[in-house]
PDB file of C-alpha atoms in Angstrom:
ATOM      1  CA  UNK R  23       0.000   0.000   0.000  1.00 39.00           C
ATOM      2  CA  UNK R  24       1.351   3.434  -0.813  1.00 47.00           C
ATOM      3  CA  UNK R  25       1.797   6.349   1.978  1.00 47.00           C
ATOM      4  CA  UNK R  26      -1.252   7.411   1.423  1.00 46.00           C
ATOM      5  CA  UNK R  27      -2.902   4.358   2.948  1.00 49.00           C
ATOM      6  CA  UNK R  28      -0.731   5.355   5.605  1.00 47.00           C
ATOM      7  CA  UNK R  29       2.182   2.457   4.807  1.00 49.00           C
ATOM      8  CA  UNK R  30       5.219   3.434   2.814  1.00 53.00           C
ATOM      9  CA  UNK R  31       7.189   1.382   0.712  1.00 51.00           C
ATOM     10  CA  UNK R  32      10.389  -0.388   2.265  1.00 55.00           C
ATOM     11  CA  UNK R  33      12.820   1.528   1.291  1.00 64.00           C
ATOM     12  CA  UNK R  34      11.919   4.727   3.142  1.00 75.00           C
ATOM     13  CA  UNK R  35      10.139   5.529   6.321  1.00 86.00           C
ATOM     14  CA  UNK R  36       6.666   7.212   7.309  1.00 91.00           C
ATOM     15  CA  UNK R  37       6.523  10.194   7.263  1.00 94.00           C
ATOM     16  CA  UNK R  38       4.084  12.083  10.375  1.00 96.00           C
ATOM     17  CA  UNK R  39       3.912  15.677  10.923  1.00 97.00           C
ATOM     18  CA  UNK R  40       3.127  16.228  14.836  1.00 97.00           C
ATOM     19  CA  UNK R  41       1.101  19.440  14.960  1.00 96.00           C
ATOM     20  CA  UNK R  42       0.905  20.029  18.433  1.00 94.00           C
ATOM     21  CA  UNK R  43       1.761  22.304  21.705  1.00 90.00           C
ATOM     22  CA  UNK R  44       5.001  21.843  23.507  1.00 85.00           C
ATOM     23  CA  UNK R  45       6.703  24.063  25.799  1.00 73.00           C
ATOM     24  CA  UNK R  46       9.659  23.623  27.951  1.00 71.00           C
ATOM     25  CA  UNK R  47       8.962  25.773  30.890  1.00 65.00           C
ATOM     26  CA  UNK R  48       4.785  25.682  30.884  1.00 58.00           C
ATOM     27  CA  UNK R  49       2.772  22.838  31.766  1.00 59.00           C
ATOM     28  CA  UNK R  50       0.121  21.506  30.053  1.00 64.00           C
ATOM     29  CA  UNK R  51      -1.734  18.240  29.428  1.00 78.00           C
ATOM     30  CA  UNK R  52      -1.160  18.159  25.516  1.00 88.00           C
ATOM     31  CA  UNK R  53       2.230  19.934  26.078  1.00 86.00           C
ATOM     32  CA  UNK R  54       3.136  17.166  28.832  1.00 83.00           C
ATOM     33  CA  UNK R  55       1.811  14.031  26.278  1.00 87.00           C
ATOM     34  CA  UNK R  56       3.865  15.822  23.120  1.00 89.00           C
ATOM     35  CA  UNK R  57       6.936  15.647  25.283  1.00 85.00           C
ATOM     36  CA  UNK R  58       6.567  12.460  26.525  1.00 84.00           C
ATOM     37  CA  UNK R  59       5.996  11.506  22.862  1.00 87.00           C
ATOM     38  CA  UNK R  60       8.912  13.451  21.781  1.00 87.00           C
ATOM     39  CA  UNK R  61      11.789  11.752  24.142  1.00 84.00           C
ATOM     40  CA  UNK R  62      10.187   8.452  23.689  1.00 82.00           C
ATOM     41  CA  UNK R  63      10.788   8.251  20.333  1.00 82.00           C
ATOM     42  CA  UNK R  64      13.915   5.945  19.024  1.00 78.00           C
ATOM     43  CA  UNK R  65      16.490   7.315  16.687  1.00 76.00           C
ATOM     44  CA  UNK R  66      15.750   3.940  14.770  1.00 80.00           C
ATOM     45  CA  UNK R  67      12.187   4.163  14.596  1.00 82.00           C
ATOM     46  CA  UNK R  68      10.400   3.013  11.391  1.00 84.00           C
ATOM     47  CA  UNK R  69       8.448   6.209  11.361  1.00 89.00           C
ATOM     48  CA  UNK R  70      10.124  10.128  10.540  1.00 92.00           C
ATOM     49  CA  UNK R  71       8.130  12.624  13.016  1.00 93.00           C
ATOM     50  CA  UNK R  72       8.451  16.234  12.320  1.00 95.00           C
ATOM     51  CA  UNK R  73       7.456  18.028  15.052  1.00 95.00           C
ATOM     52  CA  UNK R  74       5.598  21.650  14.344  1.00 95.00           C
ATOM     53  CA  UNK R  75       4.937  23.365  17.854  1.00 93.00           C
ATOM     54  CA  UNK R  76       1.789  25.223  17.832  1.00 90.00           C
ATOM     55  CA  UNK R  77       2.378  26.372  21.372  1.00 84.00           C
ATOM     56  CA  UNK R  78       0.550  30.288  22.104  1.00 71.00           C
ATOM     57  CA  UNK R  79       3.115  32.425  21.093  1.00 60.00           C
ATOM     58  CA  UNK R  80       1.414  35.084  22.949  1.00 56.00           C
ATOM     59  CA  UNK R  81       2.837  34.930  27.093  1.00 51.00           C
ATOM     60  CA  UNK R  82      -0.658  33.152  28.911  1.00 53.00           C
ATOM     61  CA  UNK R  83      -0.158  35.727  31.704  1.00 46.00           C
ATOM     62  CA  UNK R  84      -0.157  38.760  29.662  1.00 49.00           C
ATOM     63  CA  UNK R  85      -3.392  37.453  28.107  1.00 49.00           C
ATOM     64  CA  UNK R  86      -5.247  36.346  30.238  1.00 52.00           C
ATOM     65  CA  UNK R  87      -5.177  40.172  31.888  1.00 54.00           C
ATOM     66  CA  UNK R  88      -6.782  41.612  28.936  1.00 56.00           C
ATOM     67  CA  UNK R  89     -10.209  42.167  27.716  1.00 65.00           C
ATOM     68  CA  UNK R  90     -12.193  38.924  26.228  1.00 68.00           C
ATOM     69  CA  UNK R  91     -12.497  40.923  22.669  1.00 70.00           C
ATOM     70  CA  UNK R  92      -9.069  41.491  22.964  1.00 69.00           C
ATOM     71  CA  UNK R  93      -8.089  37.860  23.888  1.00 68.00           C
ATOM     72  CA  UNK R  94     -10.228  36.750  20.938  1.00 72.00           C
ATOM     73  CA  UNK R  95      -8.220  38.554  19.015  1.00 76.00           C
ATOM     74  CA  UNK R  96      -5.060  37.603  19.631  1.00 72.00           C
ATOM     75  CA  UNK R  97      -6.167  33.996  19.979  1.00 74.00           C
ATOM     76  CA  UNK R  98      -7.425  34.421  16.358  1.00 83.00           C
ATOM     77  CA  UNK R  99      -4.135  36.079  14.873  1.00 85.00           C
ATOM     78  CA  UNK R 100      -2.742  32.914  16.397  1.00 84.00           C
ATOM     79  CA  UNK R 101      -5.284  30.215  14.896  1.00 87.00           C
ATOM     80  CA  UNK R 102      -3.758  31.937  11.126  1.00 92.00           C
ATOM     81  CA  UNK R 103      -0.288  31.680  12.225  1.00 91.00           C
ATOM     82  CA  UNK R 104      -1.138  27.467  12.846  1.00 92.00           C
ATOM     83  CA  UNK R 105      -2.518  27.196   9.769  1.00 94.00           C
ATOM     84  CA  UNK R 106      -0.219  29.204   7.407  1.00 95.00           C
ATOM     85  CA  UNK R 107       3.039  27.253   9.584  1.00 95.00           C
ATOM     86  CA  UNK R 108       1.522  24.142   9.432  1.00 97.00           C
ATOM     87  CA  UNK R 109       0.792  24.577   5.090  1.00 97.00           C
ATOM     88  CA  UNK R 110       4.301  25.900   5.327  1.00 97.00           C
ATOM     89  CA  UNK R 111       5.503  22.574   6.507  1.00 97.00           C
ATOM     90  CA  UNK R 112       3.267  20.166   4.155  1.00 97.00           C
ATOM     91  CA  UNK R 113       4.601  22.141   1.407  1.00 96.00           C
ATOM     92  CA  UNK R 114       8.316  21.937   2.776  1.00 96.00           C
ATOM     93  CA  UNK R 115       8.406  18.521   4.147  1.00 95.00           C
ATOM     94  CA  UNK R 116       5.862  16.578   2.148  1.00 95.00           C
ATOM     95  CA  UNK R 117       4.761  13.896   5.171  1.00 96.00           C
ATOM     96  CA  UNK R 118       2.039  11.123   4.314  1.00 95.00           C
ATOM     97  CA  UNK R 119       0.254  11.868   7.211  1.00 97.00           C
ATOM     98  CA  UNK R 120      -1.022  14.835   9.324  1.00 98.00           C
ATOM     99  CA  UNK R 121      -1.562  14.008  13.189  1.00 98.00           C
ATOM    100  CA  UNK R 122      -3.169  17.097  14.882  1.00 97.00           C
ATOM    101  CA  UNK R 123      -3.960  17.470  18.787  1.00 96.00           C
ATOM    102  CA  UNK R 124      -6.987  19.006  20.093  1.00 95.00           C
ATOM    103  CA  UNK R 125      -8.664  20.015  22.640  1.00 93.00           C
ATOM    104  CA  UNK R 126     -11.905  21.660  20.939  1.00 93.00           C
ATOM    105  CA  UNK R 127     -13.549  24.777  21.922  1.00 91.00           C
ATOM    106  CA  UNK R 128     -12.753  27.307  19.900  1.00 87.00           C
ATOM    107  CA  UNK R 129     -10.102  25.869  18.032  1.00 91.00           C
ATOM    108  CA  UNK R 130     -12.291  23.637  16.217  1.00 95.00           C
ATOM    109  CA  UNK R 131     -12.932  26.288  13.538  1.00 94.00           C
ATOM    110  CA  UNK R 132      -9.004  25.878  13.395  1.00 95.00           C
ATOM    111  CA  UNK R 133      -9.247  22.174  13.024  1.00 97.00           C
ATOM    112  CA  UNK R 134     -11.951  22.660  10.032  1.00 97.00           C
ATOM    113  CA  UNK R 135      -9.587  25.076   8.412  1.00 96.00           C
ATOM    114  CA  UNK R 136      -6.627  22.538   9.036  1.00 97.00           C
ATOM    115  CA  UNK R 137      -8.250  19.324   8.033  1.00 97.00           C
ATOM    116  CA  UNK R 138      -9.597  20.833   4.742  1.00 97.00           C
ATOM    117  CA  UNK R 139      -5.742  22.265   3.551  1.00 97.00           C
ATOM    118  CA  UNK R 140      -4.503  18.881   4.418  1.00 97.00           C
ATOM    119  CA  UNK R 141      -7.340  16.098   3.131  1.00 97.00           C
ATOM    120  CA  UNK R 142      -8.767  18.528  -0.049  1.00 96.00           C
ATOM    121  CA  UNK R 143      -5.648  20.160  -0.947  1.00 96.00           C
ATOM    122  CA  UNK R 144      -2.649  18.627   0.079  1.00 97.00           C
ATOM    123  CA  UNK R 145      -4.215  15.268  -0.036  1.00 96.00           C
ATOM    124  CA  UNK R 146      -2.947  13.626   2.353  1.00 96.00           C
ATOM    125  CA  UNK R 147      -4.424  11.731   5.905  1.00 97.00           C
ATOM    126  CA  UNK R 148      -5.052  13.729   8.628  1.00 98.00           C
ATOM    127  CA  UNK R 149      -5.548  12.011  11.985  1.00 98.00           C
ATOM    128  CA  UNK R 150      -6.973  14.721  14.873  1.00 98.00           C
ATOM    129  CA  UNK R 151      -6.362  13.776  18.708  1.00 98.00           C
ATOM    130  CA  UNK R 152      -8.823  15.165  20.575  1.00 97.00           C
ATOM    131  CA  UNK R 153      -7.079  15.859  24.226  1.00 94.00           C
ATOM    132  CA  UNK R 154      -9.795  15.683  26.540  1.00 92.00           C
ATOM    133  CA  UNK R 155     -12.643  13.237  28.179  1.00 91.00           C
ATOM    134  CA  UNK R 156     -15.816  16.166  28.030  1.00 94.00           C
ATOM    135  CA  UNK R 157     -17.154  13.893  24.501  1.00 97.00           C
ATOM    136  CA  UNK R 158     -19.809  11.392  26.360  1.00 96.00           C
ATOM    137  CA  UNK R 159     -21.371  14.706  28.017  1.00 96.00           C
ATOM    138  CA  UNK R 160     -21.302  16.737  25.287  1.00 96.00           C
ATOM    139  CA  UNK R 161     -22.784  13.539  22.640  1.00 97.00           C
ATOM    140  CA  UNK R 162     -25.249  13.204  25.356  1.00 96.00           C
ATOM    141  CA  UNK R 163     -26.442  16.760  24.919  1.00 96.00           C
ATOM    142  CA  UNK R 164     -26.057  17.329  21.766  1.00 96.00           C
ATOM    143  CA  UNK R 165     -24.206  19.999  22.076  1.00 97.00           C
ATOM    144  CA  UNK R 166     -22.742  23.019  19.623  1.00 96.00           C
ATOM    145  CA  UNK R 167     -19.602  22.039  20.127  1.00 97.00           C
ATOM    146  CA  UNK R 168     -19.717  18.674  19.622  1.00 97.00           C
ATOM    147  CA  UNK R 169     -21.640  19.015  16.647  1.00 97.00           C
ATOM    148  CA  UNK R 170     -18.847  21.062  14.966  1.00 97.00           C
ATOM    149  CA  UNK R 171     -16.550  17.564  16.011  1.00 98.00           C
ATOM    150  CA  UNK R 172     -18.279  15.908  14.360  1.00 97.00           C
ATOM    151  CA  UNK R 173     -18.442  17.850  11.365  1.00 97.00           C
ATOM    152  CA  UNK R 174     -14.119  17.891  11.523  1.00 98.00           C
ATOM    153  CA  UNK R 175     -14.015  14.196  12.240  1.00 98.00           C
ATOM    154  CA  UNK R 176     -15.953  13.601   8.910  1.00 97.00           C
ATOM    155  CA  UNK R 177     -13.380  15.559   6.671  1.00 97.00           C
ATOM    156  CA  UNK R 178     -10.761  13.802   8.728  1.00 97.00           C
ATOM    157  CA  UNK R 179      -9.260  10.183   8.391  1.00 97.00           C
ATOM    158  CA  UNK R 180      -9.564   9.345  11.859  1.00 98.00           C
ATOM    159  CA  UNK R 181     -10.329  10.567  15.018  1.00 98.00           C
ATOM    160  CA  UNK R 182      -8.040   9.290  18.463  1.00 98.00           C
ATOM    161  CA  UNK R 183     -10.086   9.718  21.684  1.00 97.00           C
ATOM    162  CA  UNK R 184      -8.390   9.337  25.164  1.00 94.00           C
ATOM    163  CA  UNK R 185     -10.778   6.635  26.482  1.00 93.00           C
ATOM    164  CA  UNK R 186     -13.527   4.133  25.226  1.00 94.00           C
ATOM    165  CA  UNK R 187     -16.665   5.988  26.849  1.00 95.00           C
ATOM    166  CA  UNK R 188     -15.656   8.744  23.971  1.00 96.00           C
ATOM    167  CA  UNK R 189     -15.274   6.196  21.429  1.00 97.00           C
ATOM    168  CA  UNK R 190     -18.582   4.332  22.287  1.00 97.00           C
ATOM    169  CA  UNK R 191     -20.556   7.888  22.621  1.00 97.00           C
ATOM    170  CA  UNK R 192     -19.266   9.024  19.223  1.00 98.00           C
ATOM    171  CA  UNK R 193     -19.605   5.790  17.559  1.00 97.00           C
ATOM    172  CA  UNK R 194     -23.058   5.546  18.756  1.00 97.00           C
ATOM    173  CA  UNK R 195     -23.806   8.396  16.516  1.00 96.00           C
ATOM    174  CA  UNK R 196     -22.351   6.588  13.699  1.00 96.00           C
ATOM    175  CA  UNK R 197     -19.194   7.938  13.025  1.00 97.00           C
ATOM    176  CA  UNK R 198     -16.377   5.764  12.137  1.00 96.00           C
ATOM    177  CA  UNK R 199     -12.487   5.398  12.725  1.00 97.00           C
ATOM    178  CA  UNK R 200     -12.544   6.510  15.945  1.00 98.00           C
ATOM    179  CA  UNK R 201      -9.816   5.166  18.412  1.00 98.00           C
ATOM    180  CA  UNK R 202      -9.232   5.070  21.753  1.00 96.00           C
ATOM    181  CA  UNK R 203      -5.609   5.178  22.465  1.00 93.00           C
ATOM    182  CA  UNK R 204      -5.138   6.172  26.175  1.00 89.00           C
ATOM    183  CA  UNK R 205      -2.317   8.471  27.674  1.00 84.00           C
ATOM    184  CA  UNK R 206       0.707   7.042  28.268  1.00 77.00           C
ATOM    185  CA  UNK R 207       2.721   6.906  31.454  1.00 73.00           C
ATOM    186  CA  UNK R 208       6.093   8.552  31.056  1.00 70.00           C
ATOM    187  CA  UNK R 209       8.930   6.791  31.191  1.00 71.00           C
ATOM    188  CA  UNK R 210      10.416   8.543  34.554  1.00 73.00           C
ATOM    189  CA  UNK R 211       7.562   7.101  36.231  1.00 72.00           C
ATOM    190  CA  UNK R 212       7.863   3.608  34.495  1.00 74.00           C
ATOM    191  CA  UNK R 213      11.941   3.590  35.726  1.00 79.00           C
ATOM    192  CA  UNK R 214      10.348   4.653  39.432  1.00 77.00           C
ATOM    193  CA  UNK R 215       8.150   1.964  38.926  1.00 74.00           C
ATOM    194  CA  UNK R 216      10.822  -0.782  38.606  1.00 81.00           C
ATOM    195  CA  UNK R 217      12.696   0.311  42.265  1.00 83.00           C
ATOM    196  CA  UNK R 218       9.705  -0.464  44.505  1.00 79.00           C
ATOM    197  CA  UNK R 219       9.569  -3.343  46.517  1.00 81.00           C
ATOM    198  CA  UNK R 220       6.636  -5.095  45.773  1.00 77.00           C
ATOM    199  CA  UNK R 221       7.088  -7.321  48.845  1.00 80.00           C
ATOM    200  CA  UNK R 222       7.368  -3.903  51.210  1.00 78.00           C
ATOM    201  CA  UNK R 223       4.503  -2.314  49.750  1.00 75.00           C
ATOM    202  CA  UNK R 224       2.205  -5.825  50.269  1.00 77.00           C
ATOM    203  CA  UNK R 225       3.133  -5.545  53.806  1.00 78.00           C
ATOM    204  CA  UNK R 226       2.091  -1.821  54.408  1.00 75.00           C
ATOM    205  CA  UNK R 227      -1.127  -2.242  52.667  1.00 76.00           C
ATOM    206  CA  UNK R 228      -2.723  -2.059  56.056  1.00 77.00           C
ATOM    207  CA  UNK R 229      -1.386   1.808  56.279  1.00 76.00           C
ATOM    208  CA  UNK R 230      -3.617   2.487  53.415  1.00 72.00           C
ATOM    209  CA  UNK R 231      -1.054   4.616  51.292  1.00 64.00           C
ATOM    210  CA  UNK R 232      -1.979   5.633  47.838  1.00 65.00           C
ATOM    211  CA  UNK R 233       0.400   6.674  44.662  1.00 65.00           C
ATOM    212  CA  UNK R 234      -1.254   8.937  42.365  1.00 64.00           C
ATOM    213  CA  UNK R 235       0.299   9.233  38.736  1.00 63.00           C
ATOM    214  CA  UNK R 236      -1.469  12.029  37.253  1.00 60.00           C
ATOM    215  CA  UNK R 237      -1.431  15.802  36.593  1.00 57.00           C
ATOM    216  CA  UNK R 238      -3.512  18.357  38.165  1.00 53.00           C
ATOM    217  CA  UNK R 239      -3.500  22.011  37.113  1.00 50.00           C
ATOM    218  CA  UNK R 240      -5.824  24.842  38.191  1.00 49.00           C
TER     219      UNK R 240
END
């Protein structure tokens, strides 16, 4: 099957371009999973990522002190730089597929605009992530914003959800190649995990201690 169909020929490799947020001094669930991503990656791995980092250019703090017009705004100037970088890139690099993160909202009208350069002009695949677990209440209400999903996931090739109740809600409204491909742990916490005596922690059970591996932010 050619790259299109999302398998290249043997004597080169796959190539995905990772649109997505990254930052090395903010924290953020998609910026935290496109790191993780990022330093797991082999240097001999089958597939060629090139990474485009659509992290706000715009310094959170400064924005979030202004007026909501005015964040619009800038939020907006920022959904055109996205685009216009990430056509850049397609035009530059030439990958066979497009994997885009997402975490809805407002920057779905980004996603439309983004799935349409990459599927009806570029023509290639274009795989969108969507980075949060708010899709069974939202399919359950039928709400705006989940109708404009759906509308992206239809131009798209695929859609990857973070757990099955998203996959099952979305698939119950018929849509198709949807996956459920759950956050991984990092691999700090994976080393950690391989130093604890299992024995030790069996025998303290009775002190009821609980390890969270998670993320909270405000």
């Amino acid at each position: 099957m050619d790259c299109n169909g999302y398998f290249c020929p043997m004597n080169r490799k796959l190539k995905i371009l990772l649109v997505s947020p990254y930052s090395k001094v903010s924290v953020g669930g998609i910026g935290t999973w496109s790191k993780s991503v990022l330093d797991y990656v082999p240097g001999d791995c089958e597939c060629e990522i090139i990474f485009l980092n659509t992290a706000f250019r715009i310094k959170k703090h400064l924005v979030g002190h202004l007026p909501k017009v005015r964040r619009i705004v800038f939020g907006s100037i920022d959904s055109v730089w996205h685009v216009l970088k990430m056509s850049y890139y397609l035009y530059k690099y030439k990958p066979d597929v497009v994997h885009s993160t997402s975490s809805a909202s407002k920057g779905l009208l980004r996603d439309m605009a983004c799935v349409i350069i990459v599927e009806k002009i570029f023509h290639k695949r274009f795989v969108i992530h969507w980075h949060f677990g708010r899709i069974p209440e939202m399919a359950a209400q039928k709400t705006r914003e989940y109708r404009m999903l759906c509308k992206v996931h239809a131009k798209a090739s695929a859609s990857i959800v973070l757990d099955r109740f998203s996959q099952e809600a979305m698939e119950k409204d018929g849509l198709k190649n949807v996956y459920t491909v759950p956050n991984a742990l990092t691999q700090a916490i994976t080393d950690y995990a391989r130093t604890i005596d299992m024995q030790t922690v069996q025998q303290n059970r009775h002190l009821g201690e609980v390890l969270f591996v998670g993320h909270i932010i405000e």
